[in-house]
Amino acid sequence: MPASKVWVTGLTVGAIAVVAALAVQADKGAKPEATATRPTASASARPSAGPTKPAATAVPDGSGTGRRIVYSLGEKRVWLVDASDAPRRTFTVWPGTVSPDPGTYKVDVRRDATTGSDGVKIEHIVYFASKSGLSIAFSNAVDGSSPPAVASGTRTSGIRTKKADGSALWTFGETGTAVVVVK
């Protein structure tokens, strides 16, 4: 056998030995285990070991009951809550410079489309309050964009949503639907 073949064979055997040794070491390590168990009613009903932070998607306490739109000024978030008090959708929003006061309102006017006070074409406008001579409404930009920066001192009262969220709010927020504004 020529020397070059011996050399290649030796390197191949050595490489196989190294790979085998690494495989044995890897096999000795901790292994994740997948389980296919279902939680039982008693397991899900147990209290937690300590205090937990409420999920970001939890409907705020004190926001009423029944079918409603909940708007949190502090979280800049909206929840669409069904009659059984279950949140069906939640999403963040871009508030205007003038915000409604906390309280309960009703959707009083809906408008398909117009141009917002910032000059952007908007749709799915759901009016529910007024403050300082301005009508306050949820809407989304027709082109799906976020609102442009407004000049200092400009008063805007639109609460802008993303396009898909605006469509969902439009479908959910029929005239007469409660809108609960919380801090």
Coordinates of N, CA and C in Angstrom, one line a residue:
M1 N 0.9 -1.2 0.0 CA 0.0 0.0 0.0 C 0.9 1.2 0.0
P2 N 0.6 2.2 -0.9 CA 1.5 3.4 -0.9 C 1.3 4.2 0.4
A3 N 2.3 5.0 0.7 CA 2.4 5.8 1.9 C 1.2 6.8 2.0
S4 N 0.8 7.4 0.8 CA -0.3 8.4 0.8 C -1.6 7.7 1.2
K5 N -1.8 6.5 0.8 CA -3.1 5.8 1.2 C -3.1 5.5 2.7
V6 N -1.9 5.1 3.2 CA -1.8 4.8 4.6 C -2.1 6.1 5.4
W7 N -1.5 7.2 5.0 CA -1.7 8.5 5.6 C -3.2 8.9 5.6
V8 N -3.9 8.8 4.5 CA -5.3 9.1 4.4 C -6.2 8.2 5.3
T9 N -5.8 6.9 5.3 CA -6.6 5.9 6.1 C -6.4 6.3 7.6
G10 N -5.2 6.6 7.9 CA -4.9 7.0 9.3 C -5.7 8.2 9.8
L11 N -5.7 9.2 8.9 CA -6.5 10.4 9.2 C -8.0 10.1 9.3
T12 N -8.5 9.3 8.5 CA -9.9 9.0 8.5 C -10.3 8.2 9.7
V13 N -9.5 7.2 10.1 CA -9.7 6.5 11.3 C -9.6 7.4 12.5
G14 N -8.7 8.3 12.6 CA -8.6 9.3 13.7 C -9.8 10.2 13.8
A15 N -10.2 10.7 12.6 CA -11.4 11.6 12.6 C -12.6 10.8 13.1
I16 N -12.8 9.6 12.7 CA -14.0 8.8 13.1 C -13.9 8.6 14.6
A17 N -12.7 8.3 15.2 CA -12.5 8.1 16.6 C -12.9 9.4 17.4
V18 N -12.5 10.5 16.9 CA -12.8 11.8 17.6 C -14.3 12.0 17.5
V19 N -14.9 11.8 16.4 CA -16.4 12.0 16.3 C -17.1 11.1 17.2
A20 N -16.7 9.8 17.3 CA -17.3 8.8 18.2 C -17.2 9.3 19.7
A21 N -16.0 9.7 20.0 CA -15.7 10.2 21.4 C -16.6 11.4 21.8
L22 N -16.8 12.3 20.8 CA -17.7 13.5 21.1 C -19.1 13.0 21.2
A23 N -19.5 12.1 20.4 CA -20.9 11.6 20.4 C -21.2 10.9 21.8
V24 N -20.2 10.1 22.3 CA -20.4 9.5 23.6 C -20.5 10.5 24.7
Q25 N -19.7 11.6 24.6 CA -19.8 12.7 25.6 C -21.1 13.4 25.5
A26 N -21.6 13.7 24.4 CA -22.8 14.4 24.2 C -24.0 13.5 24.7
D27 N -23.9 12.2 24.6 CA -24.9 11.3 25.0 C -25.0 11.3 26.5
K28 N -24.0 11.7 27.2 CA -24.0 11.7 28.7 C -24.6 12.9 29.3
G29 N -24.8 14.0 28.5 CA -25.4 15.2 29.0 C -26.9 15.2 29.2
A30 N -27.4 16.2 29.8 CA -28.9 16.3 30.1 C -29.7 16.4 28.8
K31 N -30.8 15.7 28.8 CA -31.6 15.7 27.6 C -33.0 16.3 27.9
P32 N -33.5 17.2 27.0 CA -34.8 17.7 27.2 C -35.8 16.6 27.0
E33 N -36.9 16.6 27.8 CA -37.9 15.6 27.6 C -39.2 16.3 27.2
A34 N -39.9 15.8 26.2 CA -41.1 16.3 25.7 C -42.2 15.4 26.4
T35 N -43.2 16.1 26.9 CA -44.4 15.4 27.5 C -45.6 15.7 26.8
A36 N -46.5 14.8 26.7 CA -47.8 15.0 26.0 C -48.9 14.8 27.0
T37 N -48.8 15.4 28.2 CA -49.8 15.3 29.2 C -50.7 16.5 29.1
R38 N -51.9 16.3 29.5 CA -52.9 17.4 29.5 C -53.1 17.9 30.9
P39 N -53.2 19.2 31.1 CA -53.4 19.7 32.5 C -54.8 19.3 33.0
T40 N -54.8 18.9 34.2 CA -56.1 18.5 34.8 C -56.8 19.8 35.4
A41 N -58.1 19.6 35.6 CA -58.8 20.8 36.2 C -58.2 21.2 37.5
S42 N -57.8 20.2 38.4 CA -57.3 20.5 39.7 C -55.9 21.2 39.5
A43 N -55.1 20.9 38.5 CA -53.8 21.5 38.4 C -54.0 22.9 38.0
S44 N -54.9 23.2 37.1 CA -55.1 24.6 36.6 C -55.8 25.5 37.7
A45 N -56.5 24.8 38.7 CA -57.2 25.6 39.7 C -56.3 25.9 40.9
R46 N -55.1 25.3 41.0 CA -54.2 25.6 42.1 C -53.8 27.0 42.1
P47 N -53.7 27.6 43.3 CA -53.1 29.0 43.3 C -51.6 29.0 43.0
S48 N -51.1 30.0 42.5 CA -49.7 30.1 42.2 C -48.9 30.2 43.5
A49 N -47.6 29.9 43.4 CA -46.7 30.0 44.5 C -46.5 31.4 45.1
G50 N -46.7 32.4 44.3 CA -46.5 33.7 44.7 C -47.2 34.7 43.9
P51 N -47.0 36.0 44.2 CA -47.7 37.0 43.4 C -47.2 37.0 41.9
T52 N -48.1 37.2 41.0 CA -47.7 37.2 39.6 C -48.1 38.6 39.0
K53 N -47.4 39.0 38.0 CA -47.8 40.2 37.3 C -48.9 39.8 36.3
P54 N -49.9 40.6 36.2 CA -51.0 40.3 35.3 C -50.5 40.4 33.9
A55 N -51.0 39.5 33.0 CA -50.6 39.5 31.6 C -50.9 40.8 31.0
A56 N -50.1 41.2 30.0 CA -50.3 42.5 29.3 C -51.6 42.5 28.6
T57 N -52.2 41.3 28.3 CA -53.4 41.2 27.6 C -54.6 41.1 28.5
A58 N -54.4 41.1 29.8 CA -55.5 41.0 30.7 C -56.4 42.3 30.7
V59 N -57.7 42.2 30.6 CA -58.6 43.3 30.6 C -58.4 44.1 32.0
P60 N -58.2 45.4 32.0 CA -58.0 46.1 33.2 C -59.1 45.9 34.2
D61 N -58.8 45.8 35.5 CA -59.8 45.8 36.6 C -60.5 47.1 36.5
G62 N -61.8 47.0 36.9 CA -62.6 48.2 37.0 C -63.1 48.8 35.6
S63 N -63.0 47.9 34.6 CA -63.4 48.4 33.3 C -64.9 47.9 32.9
G64 N -65.6 47.5 33.9 CA -67.0 47.1 33.7 C -67.2 45.7 33.4
T65 N -68.4 45.4 32.9 CA -68.7 44.0 32.5 C -69.5 44.0 31.2
G66 N -69.6 42.9 30.6 CA -70.4 42.8 29.4 C -69.6 43.2 28.1
R67 N -70.3 43.2 27.0 CA -69.7 43.5 25.7 C -69.3 45.0 25.7
R68 N -68.0 45.3 25.4 CA -67.5 46.7 25.5 C -66.1 46.8 24.8
I69 N -65.8 48.0 24.6 CA -64.4 48.4 24.1 C -63.8 49.0 25.3
V70 N -62.6 48.6 25.7 CA -61.9 49.1 26.8 C -60.6 49.8 26.3
Y71 N -60.4 51.1 26.7 CA -59.3 51.8 26.2 C -58.5 52.3 27.5
S72 N -57.2 51.8 27.6 CA -56.4 52.2 28.7 C -55.5 53.4 28.2
L73 N -55.6 54.5 28.9 CA -54.8 55.7 28.5 C -53.3 55.4 28.8
G74 N -53.1 54.8 30.0 CA -51.7 54.5 30.4 C -51.0 53.5 29.6
E75 N -51.7 52.4 29.2 CA -51.1 51.4 28.4 C -51.1 51.6 26.9
K76 N -51.9 52.6 26.5 CA -52.1 52.9 25.1 C -52.6 51.6 24.4
R77 N -53.6 51.0 25.0 CA -54.0 49.7 24.5 C -55.6 49.6 24.5
V78 N -56.1 48.8 23.6 CA -57.6 48.6 23.5 C -57.9 47.2 23.6
W79 N -59.0 46.8 24.2 CA -59.5 45.5 24.3 C -60.9 45.5 23.7
L80 N -61.2 44.5 22.9 CA -62.6 44.2 22.5 C -63.1 43.1 23.3
V81 N -64.0 43.3 24.2 CA -64.5 42.3 25.2 C -65.9 41.9 24.8
D82 N -66.1 40.6 24.8 CA -67.4 40.0 24.4 C -68.3 40.0 25.6
A83 N -69.6 39.6 25.4 CA -70.6 39.6 26.4 C -70.3 38.7 27.6
S84 N -69.4 37.7 27.4 CA -69.0 36.9 28.6 C -67.8 37.4 29.3
D85 N -67.4 38.6 29.0 CA -66.2 39.3 29.6 C -64.9 38.7 29.2
A86 N -64.9 38.0 28.1 CA -63.6 37.5 27.5 C -63.1 38.4 26.5
P87 N -61.8 38.8 26.6 CA -61.2 39.6 25.6 C -61.1 38.9 24.3
R88 N -61.6 39.4 23.2 CA -61.5 38.8 21.9 C -60.3 39.3 21.1
R89 N -59.9 40.5 21.4 CA -58.7 41.0 20.7 C -58.2 42.2 21.5
T90 N -56.9 42.4 21.5 CA -56.3 43.5 22.2 C -55.1 44.0 21.3
F91 N -54.9 45.3 21.4 CA -53.9 45.9 20.5 C -53.5 47.2 21.0
T92 N -52.3 47.6 20.7 CA -51.8 49.0 21.1 C -52.3 50.0 20.1
V93 N -52.3 51.2 20.5 CA -52.8 52.4 19.7 C -51.8 53.5 19.8
W94 N -52.0 54.5 18.9 CA -51.3 55.8 19.0 C -52.3 56.8 19.3
P95 N -52.3 57.3 20.6 CA -53.3 58.3 20.9 C -53.0 59.7 20.4
G96 N -54.0 60.5 20.2 CA -53.8 61.9 19.8 C -53.3 62.7 21.0
T97 N -53.2 64.0 20.8 CA -52.7 64.9 21.9 C -53.7 65.2 22.9
V98 N -55.0 65.1 22.6 CA -56.1 65.3 23.5 C -56.8 63.9 23.7
S99 N -56.8 63.5 25.0 CA -57.4 62.2 25.4 C -58.7 62.4 26.1
P100 N -59.6 61.4 26.0 CA -60.8 61.4 26.7 C -60.6 61.3 28.2
D101 N -61.4 61.8 29.0 CA -61.4 61.5 30.5 C -61.8 60.1 30.7
P102 N -61.2 59.5 31.8 CA -61.7 58.2 32.2 C -63.2 58.2 32.4
G103 N -63.9 57.1 32.0 CA -65.3 57.0 32.2 C -65.9 56.1 31.1
T104 N -67.2 56.0 31.1 CA -67.9 55.2 30.2 C -68.7 56.0 29.2
Y105 N -68.5 55.6 27.9 CA -69.1 56.3 26.8 C -69.8 55.3 25.9
K106 N -70.4 55.8 24.9 CA -71.0 54.9 23.9 C -70.6 55.3 22.5
V107 N -70.4 54.3 21.6 CA -70.2 54.7 20.2 C -71.4 55.4 19.7
D108 N -71.2 56.7 19.3 CA -72.4 57.4 18.8 C -72.5 57.7 17.3
V109 N -71.3 57.7 16.7 CA -71.3 57.9 15.2 C -70.1 57.0 14.7
R110 N -70.4 56.5 13.5 CA -69.4 55.8 12.7 C -69.3 56.4 11.3
R111 N -68.1 56.5 10.8 CA -67.9 57.0 9.5 C -66.9 56.2 8.7
D112 N -67.2 55.8 7.5 CA -66.4 55.0 6.7 C -65.0 55.6 6.5
A113 N -64.9 56.8 6.0 CA -63.6 57.4 5.7 C -63.7 58.9 5.7
T114 N -62.5 59.5 5.9 CA -62.4 61.0 5.8 C -60.9 61.3 5.8
T115 N -60.6 62.5 6.0 CA -59.2 62.9 6.2 C -59.0 63.4 7.6
G116 N -58.0 62.9 8.3 CA -57.8 63.3 9.7 C -57.2 64.7 9.8
S117 N -57.3 65.2 11.0 CA -56.7 66.6 11.2 C -55.2 66.6 11.0
D118 N -54.6 65.5 10.9 CA -53.1 65.5 10.5 C -52.9 65.4 9.0
G119 N -54.0 65.4 8.2 CA -53.9 65.4 6.8 C -53.9 64.0 6.2
V120 N -53.9 63.0 7.0 CA -53.8 61.6 6.6 C -55.2 61.0 6.3
K121 N -55.4 60.3 5.2 CA -56.7 59.7 4.8 C -56.9 58.5 5.8
I122 N -58.0 58.6 6.5 CA -58.3 57.6 7.5 C -59.7 56.9 7.2
E123 N -59.8 55.7 7.8 CA -61.1 54.9 7.6 C -61.4 54.3 9.0
H124 N -62.6 53.6 9.0 CA -63.1 52.9 10.1 C -63.2 53.8 11.4
I125 N -63.8 55.0 11.2 CA -63.8 56.0 12.3 C -65.0 55.7 13.2
V126 N -64.6 55.5 14.5 CA -65.6 55.1 15.5 C -65.6 56.2 16.6
Y127 N -66.5 57.2 16.5 CA -66.6 58.3 17.5 C -67.3 57.9 18.7
F128 N -66.7 58.3 19.9 CA -67.4 57.9 21.2 C -67.4 59.0 22.2
A129 N -66.6 60.1 22.0 CA -66.5 61.1 23.1 C -66.1 62.5 22.4
S130 N -66.2 63.5 23.2 CA -65.6 64.8 22.8 C -65.0 65.5 24.0
K131 N -64.0 66.3 23.7 CA -63.3 67.1 24.8 C -62.7 68.3 24.2
S132 N -62.8 69.4 24.8 CA -62.2 70.7 24.4 C -62.6 71.0 22.9
G133 N -63.8 70.7 22.6 CA -64.3 71.0 21.2 C -63.9 70.1 20.2
L134 N -63.2 69.0 20.5 CA -62.7 68.0 19.5 C -63.5 66.7 19.7
S135 N -63.8 66.0 18.6 CA -64.5 64.7 18.7 C -63.4 63.7 18.8
I136 N -63.6 62.7 19.7 CA -62.6 61.7 19.9 C -63.1 60.4 19.3
A137 N -62.2 59.8 18.5 CA -62.6 58.6 17.8 C -61.4 57.6 17.5
F138 N -61.7 56.4 17.4 CA -60.7 55.4 16.9 C -60.7 55.4 15.4
S139 N -59.5 55.2 14.7 CA -59.5 55.1 13.3 C -58.2 54.5 12.9
N140 N -58.0 54.2 11.6 CA -56.8 53.7 11.1 C -56.5 54.4 9.8
A141 N -55.2 54.6 9.5 CA -54.8 55.2 8.2 C -55.2 54.2 7.1
V142 N -55.7 54.8 6.0 CA -56.1 53.9 4.8 C -54.8 53.2 4.3
D143 N -53.7 53.8 4.3 CA -52.5 53.1 3.8 C -51.8 52.3 4.9
G144 N -52.4 52.2 6.1 CA -51.8 51.4 7.1 C -50.6 52.0 7.9
S145 N -50.3 53.2 7.6 CA -49.2 53.9 8.3 C -49.5 54.3 9.7
S146 N -48.4 54.5 10.5 CA -48.6 55.1 11.8 C -48.7 56.6 11.6
P147 N -49.3 57.3 12.6 CA -49.5 58.7 12.5 C -48.2 59.5 12.4
P148 N -48.2 60.5 11.6 CA -47.0 61.3 11.5 C -46.8 62.1 12.8
A149 N -45.6 62.6 13.0 CA -45.3 63.4 14.2 C -46.1 64.7 14.0
V150 N -46.7 65.2 15.1 CA -47.5 66.4 15.0 C -46.6 67.6 15.5
A151 N -46.9 68.8 15.0 CA -46.2 70.0 15.4 C -46.5 70.3 16.9
S152 N -45.6 70.8 17.6 CA -45.8 71.1 19.0 C -47.0 72.1 19.1
G153 N -47.9 71.8 20.0 CA -49.1 72.7 20.2 C -50.3 72.3 19.4
T154 N -50.1 71.4 18.4 CA -51.2 70.9 17.6 C -52.1 70.0 18.4
R155 N -53.4 70.2 18.3 CA -54.3 69.3 19.1 C -55.0 68.3 18.1
T156 N -54.8 67.1 18.4 CA -55.4 66.0 17.7 C -56.1 65.1 18.6
S157 N -57.2 64.5 18.2 CA -58.0 63.7 19.1 C -58.3 62.3 18.6
G158 N -57.7 62.0 17.4 CA -57.8 60.6 16.9 C -57.0 59.6 17.6
I159 N -57.5 58.5 17.9 CA -56.7 57.4 18.4 C -56.5 56.4 17.3
R160 N -55.3 56.4 16.8 CA -55.0 55.6 15.6 C -54.6 54.2 15.9
T161 N -55.1 53.3 15.0 CA -54.8 51.9 15.2 C -54.1 51.4 13.9
K162 N -53.6 50.2 14.0 CA -53.0 49.5 12.8 C -54.2 49.1 12.0
K163 N -54.0 48.9 10.7 CA -55.1 48.7 9.7 C -56.0 47.5 10.1
A164 N -55.4 46.3 10.4 CA -56.1 45.1 10.8 C -56.9 45.4 12.1
D165 N -56.3 46.1 13.1 CA -57.0 46.4 14.3 C -58.2 47.3 14.1
G166 N -58.0 48.3 13.2 CA -59.1 49.2 12.9 C -60.3 48.5 12.2
S167 N -60.0 47.5 11.4 CA -61.1 46.7 10.8 C -61.8 45.9 11.8
A168 N -61.1 45.3 12.8 CA -61.7 44.6 13.8 C -62.5 45.5 14.7
L169 N -62.0 46.6 15.1 CA -62.7 47.6 15.9 C -64.0 48.1 15.2
W170 N -63.9 48.3 13.9 CA -65.0 48.8 13.1 C -66.2 47.7 13.2
T171 N -65.8 46.5 13.0 CA -66.8 45.4 13.0 C -67.4 45.2 14.4
F172 N -66.6 45.3 15.4 CA -67.0 45.1 16.8 C -67.8 46.3 17.3
G173 N -67.3 47.6 17.0 CA -67.9 48.8 17.6 C -69.1 49.4 16.9
E174 N -70.2 48.6 17.0 CA -71.4 49.1 16.4 C -71.9 50.3 17.2
T175 N -72.8 51.1 16.6 CA -73.4 52.3 17.3 C -74.1 51.7 18.6
G176 N -73.8 52.4 19.7 CA -74.3 52.0 21.0 C -73.4 51.1 21.8
T177 N -72.4 50.6 21.3 CA -71.4 49.8 22.0 C -70.7 50.7 23.1
A178 N -70.6 50.1 24.3 CA -70.0 50.8 25.4 C -68.5 50.9 25.1
V179 N -67.9 52.1 25.5 CA -66.5 52.3 25.4 C -66.1 52.8 26.8
V180 N -65.3 52.0 27.5 CA -64.8 52.3 28.8 C -63.4 52.8 28.8
V181 N -63.1 54.0 29.2 CA -61.8 54.6 29.2 C -61.3 54.5 30.7
V182 N -60.1 53.9 30.8 CA -59.5 53.7 32.2 C -58.1 54.4 32.1
K183 N -57.6 54.7 33.3 CA -56.3 55.3 33.4 C -55.3 54.3 33.0

